[in-house]
CSV table of C-alpha atoms in Angstrom, one decimal:
chain,number,residue,atom,x,y,z
Z,133,MET,CA,0.0,0.0,0.0
Z,134,PRO,CA,1.4,3.4,-1.0
Z,135,ILE,CA,2.5,5.6,1.9
Z,136,SER,CA,0.6,8.8,2.5
Z,137,PHE,CA,0.5,11.5,5.2
Z,138,ASP,CA,-2.5,13.7,6.2
Z,139,PRO,CA,-1.3,17.2,5.2
Z,140,VAL,CA,-3.5,18.9,7.8
Z,141,GLU,CA,-2.2,16.7,10.6
Z,142,VAL,CA,1.4,17.1,9.6
Z,143,ALA,CA,1.0,20.9,9.4
Z,144,ARG,CA,-0.7,20.9,12.8
Z,145,LYS,CA,2.1,18.9,14.4
Z,146,ILE,CA,4.7,21.2,12.9
Z,147,GLN,CA,2.9,24.2,14.4
Z,148,LEU,CA,2.8,22.5,17.8
Z,149,THR,CA,6.5,22.0,17.9
Z,150,GLY,CA,6.8,25.7,18.4
Z,151,GLU,CA,4.3,26.0,21.2
Z,152,GLY,CA,4.3,25.4,25.0
Z,153,ARG,CA,7.1,25.0,27.5
Z,154,TRP,CA,9.3,22.9,25.2
Z,155,GLY,CA,8.6,24.6,21.9
Z,156,ASP,CA,7.9,28.3,22.3
Z,157,ARG,CA,11.0,30.4,21.8
Z,158,ASP,CA,10.1,33.2,24.3
Z,159,ILE,CA,9.2,30.7,27.0
Z,160,ILE,CA,12.5,28.7,26.4
Z,161,MET,CA,14.7,31.8,26.4
Z,162,ARG,CA,13.0,33.3,29.4
Z,163,ALA,CA,13.4,30.1,31.4
Z,164,ALA,CA,17.1,30.1,30.6
Z,165,ILE,CA,17.8,33.7,31.8
Z,166,PRO,CA,18.5,32.7,35.5
Z,167,TRP,CA,21.3,30.4,34.2
Z,168,TYR,CA,23.1,33.5,32.9
Z,169,GLU,CA,22.9,35.5,36.1
Z,170,LYS,CA,26.1,37.1,37.2
Z,171,THR,CA,27.6,36.7,33.7
Z,172,ASN,CA,28.5,39.2,31.1
Z,173,VAL,CA,25.6,38.3,28.8
Z,174,PRO,CA,22.6,40.7,29.2
Z,175,GLU,CA,19.1,39.5,29.3
Z,176,ALA,CA,18.2,41.3,26.0
Z,177,ASP,CA,21.0,39.4,24.2
Z,178,ILE,CA,19.6,36.1,25.4
Z,179,MET,CA,16.1,36.8,24.3
Z,180,LYS,CA,17.3,37.8,20.9
Z,181,GLY,CA,19.7,34.9,20.5
Z,182,ALA,CA,22.4,37.5,20.0
Z,183,ALA,CA,25.2,36.2,22.3
Z,184,HIS,CA,28.2,35.1,20.2
Z,185,PRO,CA,29.0,31.3,20.4
Z,186,VAL,CA,32.4,32.2,21.9
Z,187,ALA,CA,30.8,34.3,24.6
Z,188,GLN,CA,28.5,31.3,25.3
Z,189,ALA,CA,31.5,29.1,25.6
Z,190,ALA,CA,33.1,31.5,28.1
Z,191,VAL,CA,30.0,31.5,30.2
Z,192,GLU,CA,29.7,27.7,30.1
Z,193,SER,CA,33.4,27.3,31.2
Z,194,SER,CA,32.9,29.8,34.0
Z,195,LYS,CA,29.6,28.2,35.2
Z,196,LEU,CA,30.9,24.7,35.2
Z,197,GLY,CA,34.2,25.7,36.7
Z,198,GLU,CA,36.3,24.3,33.9
Z,199,LYS,CA,40.0,25.1,34.4
Z,200,GLU,CA,41.1,23.9,31.0
Z,201,SER,CA,39.4,25.8,28.1
Z,202,PHE,CA,40.4,26.9,24.6
Z,203,LEU,CA,39.5,30.4,25.9
Z,204,GLU,CA,41.9,30.4,28.8
Z,205,HIS,CA,44.2,33.0,27.4
Z,206,LEU,CA,41.8,34.9,25.2
Z,207,GLU,CA,40.0,38.2,25.7
Z,208,VAL,CA,36.4,37.3,24.9
Z,209,ILE,CA,34.2,40.1,23.7
Z,210,PHE,CA,30.6,40.0,25.0
Z,211,THR,CA,29.3,42.5,22.5
Z,212,PRO,CA,26.2,41.0,20.9
Z,213,ILE,CA,26.1,39.9,17.3
Z,214,LYS,CA,25.0,42.8,15.1
Z,215,TYR,CA,22.9,40.8,12.7
Z,216,ARG,CA,20.2,38.5,13.9
Z,217,ILE,CA,18.0,36.1,11.9
Z,218,GLU,CA,14.7,37.6,11.1
Z,219,SER,CA,12.4,35.9,8.5
Z,220,LEU,CA,14.6,34.9,5.5
Z,221,GLU,CA,17.8,36.9,6.5
Z,222,TRP,CA,19.9,33.7,6.5
Z,223,ARG,CA,23.0,35.4,5.1
Z,224,SER,CA,23.8,36.8,8.5
Z,225,LEU,CA,24.7,33.3,9.6
Z,226,LEU,CA,27.8,33.4,7.4
Z,227,GLN,CA,29.1,36.7,8.8
Z,228,ALA,CA,32.7,36.9,10.1
Z,229,ASP,CA,32.6,40.5,11.4
Z,230,HIS,CA,32.5,40.0,15.1
Z,231,ALA,CA,35.6,40.4,17.3
Z,232,ASN,CA,35.2,36.8,18.5
Z,233,ASP,CA,35.0,35.3,15.0
Z,234,GLY,CA,38.7,34.7,14.8
Z,235,PHE,CA,38.6,32.7,18.0
Z,236,LEU,CA,35.5,30.8,16.7
Z,237,ASP,CA,37.2,29.9,13.4
Z,238,ASP,CA,40.3,28.7,15.3
Z,239,ALA,CA,38.1,26.4,17.4
Z,240,VAL,CA,36.4,25.0,14.3
Z,241,ARG,CA,39.8,24.3,12.7
Z,242,ASN,CA,41.3,22.8,15.8
Z,243,ARG,CA,38.4,20.6,16.7
Z,244,THR,CA,37.7,19.2,13.2
Z,245,GLY,CA,41.2,19.2,11.9
Z,246,LYS,CA,39.9,20.8,8.7
Z,247,GLU,CA,40.2,24.1,7.0
Z,248,ILE,CA,37.3,26.5,6.8
Z,249,LEU,CA,36.0,27.1,3.3
Z,250,ALA,CA,35.0,30.5,1.9
Z,251,PRO,CA,31.2,30.7,1.8
Z,252,ASP,CA,31.2,31.8,-1.9
Z,253,ALA,CA,31.5,28.2,-3.2
Z,254,MET,CA,28.8,26.9,-0.9
Z,255,ILE,CA,26.3,29.7,-0.7
Z,256,ALA,CA,24.0,28.7,-3.7
Z,257,ASN,CA,23.3,25.2,-2.4
Z,258,PHE,CA,23.1,26.4,1.2
Z,259,GLU,CA,20.5,29.0,0.1
Z,260,LYS,CA,18.5,26.2,-1.6
Z,261,SER,CA,18.6,24.1,1.6
Z,262,VAL,CA,17.5,27.1,3.8
Z,263,HIS,CA,14.5,27.8,1.5
Z,264,HIS,CA,13.7,24.1,1.5
Z,265,LEU,CA,13.7,24.1,5.3
Z,266,ILE,CA,11.4,27.2,5.4
Z,267,ALA,CA,9.1,25.9,2.7
Z,268,TYR,CA,8.5,22.5,4.2
Z,269,GLY,CA,9.4,23.1,7.8
Z,270,GLY,CA,7.0,26.0,8.1
Z,271,ALA,CA,7.1,27.8,11.4
Z,272,MET,CA,9.4,25.0,12.7
Z,273,GLY,CA,11.9,25.8,10.0
Z,274,VAL,CA,11.8,29.6,10.5
Z,275,GLU,CA,12.1,29.3,14.2
Z,276,SER,CA,15.0,26.8,14.0
Z,277,LEU,CA,17.1,29.5,12.3
Z,278,PHE,CA,16.8,31.7,15.4
Z,279,TYR,CA,18.9,29.2,17.4
Z,280,LEU,CA,21.9,29.6,15.0
Z,281,ASN,CA,23.9,32.7,14.6
Z,282,ARG,CA,27.1,31.4,13.0
Z,283,VAL,CA,27.6,28.8,10.2
Z,284,ARG,CA,30.9,27.6,8.9
Z,285,PHE,CA,31.7,25.3,6.0
Z,286,ILE,CA,34.7,22.9,6.3
Z,287,ASP,CA,36.9,21.3,3.7
Z,288,SER,CA,35.7,17.7,4.2
Z,289,SER,CA,33.4,15.2,2.5
Z,290,GLU,CA,33.4,13.0,5.6
Z,291,PHE,CA,31.5,15.4,7.8
Z,292,VAL,CA,27.8,16.1,7.2
Z,293,GLY,CA,27.4,18.6,10.0
Z,294,GLY,CA,28.2,19.2,13.6
Z,295,SER,CA,28.1,21.5,16.6
Z,296,TRP,CA,29.4,21.6,20.2
Z,297,GLY,CA,27.5,22.2,23.4
Z,298,ASP,CA,29.7,25.0,24.6
Z,299,LEU,CA,29.7,27.0,21.3
Z,300,VAL,CA,25.9,27.5,21.3
Z,301,GLY,CA,24.7,29.0,18.1
Z,302,LEU,CA,27.5,27.6,15.9
Z,303,ALA,CA,27.0,24.9,13.3
Z,304,TYR,CA,29.6,23.6,10.8
Z,305,PHE,CA,29.0,21.6,7.6
Z,306,GLY,CA,31.0,19.5,5.2
Z,307,ARG,CA,31.4,20.6,1.6
Z,308,ASP,CA,29.0,18.0,0.2
Z,309,THR,CA,26.2,18.5,2.7
Z,310,PHE,CA,24.1,20.8,0.6
Z,311,SER,CA,24.3,18.9,-2.7
Z,312,SER,CA,20.8,17.6,-1.8
Z,313,PRO,CA,18.3,20.1,-0.3
Z,314,TYR,CA,16.6,17.2,1.5
Z,315,VAL,CA,19.8,16.3,3.4
Z,316,GLY,CA,20.9,20.0,3.6
Z,317,SER,CA,17.7,21.3,5.1
Z,318,ALA,CA,17.6,18.4,7.6
Z,319,SER,CA,21.2,19.1,8.5
Z,320,ILE,CA,20.5,22.7,9.3
Z,321,LEU,CA,17.5,21.8,11.4
Z,322,HIS,CA,19.5,19.1,13.1
Z,323,GLU,CA,22.2,21.4,14.3
Z,324,ALA,CA,19.7,24.2,15.2
Z,325,LEU,CA,17.8,21.8,17.4
Z,326,HIS,CA,21.0,20.9,19.3
Z,327,SER,CA,21.4,24.6,20.0
Z,328,LYS,CA,17.7,24.9,21.0
Z,329,ALA,CA,18.2,21.9,23.3
Z,330,GLN,CA,21.1,23.7,25.1
Z,331,TYR,CA,18.8,26.7,25.8
Z,332,ILE,CA,16.1,24.3,27.0
Z,333,ALA,CA,18.6,22.6,29.3
Z,334,ARG,CA,19.7,25.9,30.8
Z,335,GLY,CA,16.1,26.4,31.9
Z,336,LEU,CA,15.8,23.1,33.6
Z,337,PHE,CA,16.3,22.2,37.3
Z,338,ARG,CA,18.9,19.7,36.3
Z,339,TYR,CA,21.1,21.4,33.6
Z,340,GLN,CA,23.0,18.3,32.4
Z,341,LEU,CA,22.6,14.6,32.1
Z,342,ASP,CA,25.9,12.9,32.8
Z,343,GLU,CA,27.7,13.3,29.4
Z,344,ASN,CA,30.5,11.0,30.7
Z,345,ALA,CA,28.2,8.2,31.7
Z,346,ASP,CA,28.9,4.7,30.4
Z,347,GLU,CA,27.9,4.3,26.7
Z,348,ASN,CA,25.8,1.1,27.1
Z,349,ILE,CA,22.9,1.7,24.8
Z,350,GLU,CA,23.3,-0.2,21.5
Z,351,ILE,CA,22.2,1.9,18.5
Z,352,PRO,CA,20.7,-0.5,15.9
Z,353,TRP,CA,21.2,1.7,12.9
Z,354,TRP,CA,25.0,1.8,13.4
Z,355,THR,CA,25.3,-1.9,14.1
Z,356,THR,CA,26.9,-4.2,11.6
Z,357,LYS,CA,28.1,-7.8,11.7
Z,358,ASN,CA,31.6,-6.6,12.6
Z,359,SER,CA,30.9,-3.6,14.8
Z,360,ARG,CA,28.7,-2.2,17.5
Z,361,THR,CA,28.0,1.5,18.4
Z,362,TYR,CA,26.9,2.5,21.9
Z,363,TRP,CA,25.5,5.8,23.2
Z,364,ASN,CA,24.8,7.0,26.7
Z,365,LEU,CA,21.5,8.5,27.8
Z,366,SER,CA,22.5,12.1,27.2
Z,367,ARG,CA,23.3,11.5,23.6
Z,368,SER,CA,20.1,9.4,23.1
Z,369,PHE,CA,17.9,12.2,24.6
Z,370,ASP,CA,19.5,14.8,22.3
Z,371,ALA,CA,19.1,12.5,19.2
Z,372,PHE,CA,15.4,11.9,20.1
Z,373,HIS,CA,14.7,15.6,20.1
Z,374,VAL,CA,16.4,16.0,16.7
Z,375,TYR,CA,14.9,13.0,14.9
Z,376,SER,CA,11.3,13.7,16.0
Z,377,HIS,CA,11.4,17.1,14.4
Z,378,ILE,CA,13.2,15.9,11.3
Z,379,SER,CA,10.6,13.3,10.6
Z,380,LEU,CA,8.0,16.1,10.2
Z,381,LEU,CA,10.2,18.1,7.8
Z,382,HIS,CA,10.6,15.1,5.5
Z,383,ALA,CA,6.9,14.2,5.7
Z,384,SER,CA,6.0,17.7,4.7
Z,385,ALA,CA,8.3,17.6,1.8
Z,386,PHE,CA,7.0,14.3,0.6
Z,387,ILE,CA,3.4,15.6,0.8
Z,388,THR,CA,4.2,18.3,-1.7
Z,389,GLU,CA,6.9,16.8,-3.9
Z,390,GLY,CA,6.3,13.0,-3.6
Z,391,SER,CA,10.1,12.5,-3.6
Z,392,LYS,CA,11.4,9.0,-2.9
Z,393,GLU,CA,14.4,10.6,-1.2
Z,394,SER,CA,12.2,12.6,1.3
Z,395,LEU,CA,10.1,9.5,2.0
Z,396,LYS,CA,13.1,7.3,2.7
Z,397,LEU,CA,14.6,10.0,5.0
Z,398,CYS,CA,11.3,10.3,6.8
Z,399,GLN,CA,11.2,6.5,7.3
Z,400,VAL,CA,14.7,6.6,8.8
Z,401,ALA,CA,14.0,9.6,11.1
Z,402,SER,CA,10.6,8.2,12.3
Z,403,PHE,CA,12.1,4.8,13.2
Z,404,ARG,CA,15.0,6.4,15.1
Z,405,ALA,CA,12.6,8.8,17.0
Z,406,ALA,CA,10.4,5.9,17.9
Z,407,PHE,CA,13.3,3.7,19.1
Z,408,LEU,CA,14.7,6.4,21.2
Z,409,SER,CA,11.4,7.4,22.7
Z,410,SER,CA,10.8,3.8,23.7
Z,411,LEU,CA,14.3,3.6,25.2
Z,412,LEU,CA,13.9,6.9,27.1
Z,413,ALA,CA,10.5,5.8,28.5
Z,414,ARG,CA,12.3,2.9,30.2
Z,415,ALA,CA,15.0,5.0,31.8
Z,416,SER,CA,15.0,5.1,35.6
Z,417,SER,CA,14.2,8.4,37.4
Z,418,ASN,CA,17.9,8.6,38.4
Z,419,GLU,CA,18.9,8.6,34.8
Z,420,LEU,CA,16.3,10.8,33.3
Z,421,ASP,CA,14.7,13.7,35.3
Z,422,GLU,CA,11.0,14.5,35.4
Z,423,GLU,CA,11.3,17.6,33.2
Z,424,ARG,CA,13.0,15.7,30.4
Z,425,ARG,CA,10.4,13.0,30.8
Z,426,GLU,CA,7.8,15.6,30.2
Z,427,LEU,CA,9.5,16.7,27.0
Z,428,VAL,CA,9.6,13.2,25.7
Z,429,ALA,CA,5.9,12.7,26.5
Z,430,TRP,CA,5.1,16.0,24.7
Z,431,LEU,CA,7.2,15.3,21.6
Z,432,THR,CA,6.6,11.6,21.0
Z,433,PRO,CA,3.0,12.0,19.6
Z,434,LEU,CA,4.2,14.9,17.4
Z,435,ALA,CA,6.8,12.8,15.5
Z,436,ILE,CA,5.7,10.9,12.5
Z,437,LYS,CA,4.8,7.3,13.4
Z,438,PRO,CA,7.2,4.8,12.1
Z,439,PHE,CA,6.1,3.1,8.9
Z,440,GLY,CA,7.2,0.3,6.5
Z,441,LEU,CA,8.7,-1.6,9.4
Z,442,THR,CA,10.1,-5.1,9.3
Z,443,ASP,CA,9.2,-7.5,12.1
Z,444,GLU,CA,12.7,-7.0,13.4
Z,445,ALA,CA,12.3,-3.3,13.5
Z,446,ARG,CA,9.0,-3.5,15.4
Z,447,ALA,CA,10.6,-5.8,17.9
Z,448,ILE,CA,13.5,-3.4,18.4
Z,449,ILE,CA,11.1,-0.5,19.1
Z,450,ALA,CA,9.0,-2.6,21.5
Z,451,ASN,CA,12.1,-3.8,23.4
Z,452,PRO,CA,14.9,-1.3,22.7
Z,453,GLY,CA,17.3,-3.2,25.1
Z,454,ARG,CA,20.3,-1.8,26.9
Z,455,PHE,CA,23.5,-3.7,27.0
Z,456,GLU,CA,26.7,-3.3,29.0
Z,457,ARG,CA,29.7,-3.2,26.7
């Protein structure tokens, strides 16, 4: 039977991702404000998403009492970013005119081991992906851009995209990421959601899950006959947040275009979201706090339900399993 999605239902779910405690930008940012108390980041900059990623990293390092930091001997400037995303003004993401941008670019080079590409060669395909995100992501796509304020392209075909929890607002992408607007738009949304998740976390009673906890959750889509991949609960929670939203983006694109690529990507994202939701529902209260449980309960019914599943895939979702390495 051909797969189809109810366009009204998908549009409704996309709209709901931007509402309430876990979706509404103003609520999320206002809840995060106390985390920034006694720092050099003004409330107005937080509400506008105008704090530079390097300033965010400086605050994170100070708050967590980190003695070793790439900022240790740098004079960080807390002046807000001049340009902010409003509507389709996506070009401001590529700016390099802030006093901290040199520090930012050094961090990208050092952490990835790759050189940064000039945006000129990438900008046409990047623009197509941004417009794809806005066209099919609707309000979710537009809002996601708020959570990014710096984008860098790196000279690598190995990387699709990435971000770091301390440099909130930054995303980097490989040179081939935007050759497909389906992959490109999802990659932008993916990294923007990681940034959004950091703001959400800063408004929670328990800021961080244990990022250094044992990686004992086997991830089926990275498993082969010769290798196994394991995540911890922190990474699993972040991935659930991402894949749930991405399933909606691809479903919306498929409704309009009927693309086999968008359908396949939707199938992948919906399965991963369902697996991780099932996994998180089984986590103990010591592992996953009540607020994050509420977010999972809110987001799970908004994600596209998994479809085209094999019996094995159904069994994996029903019993996600956690195994010690």
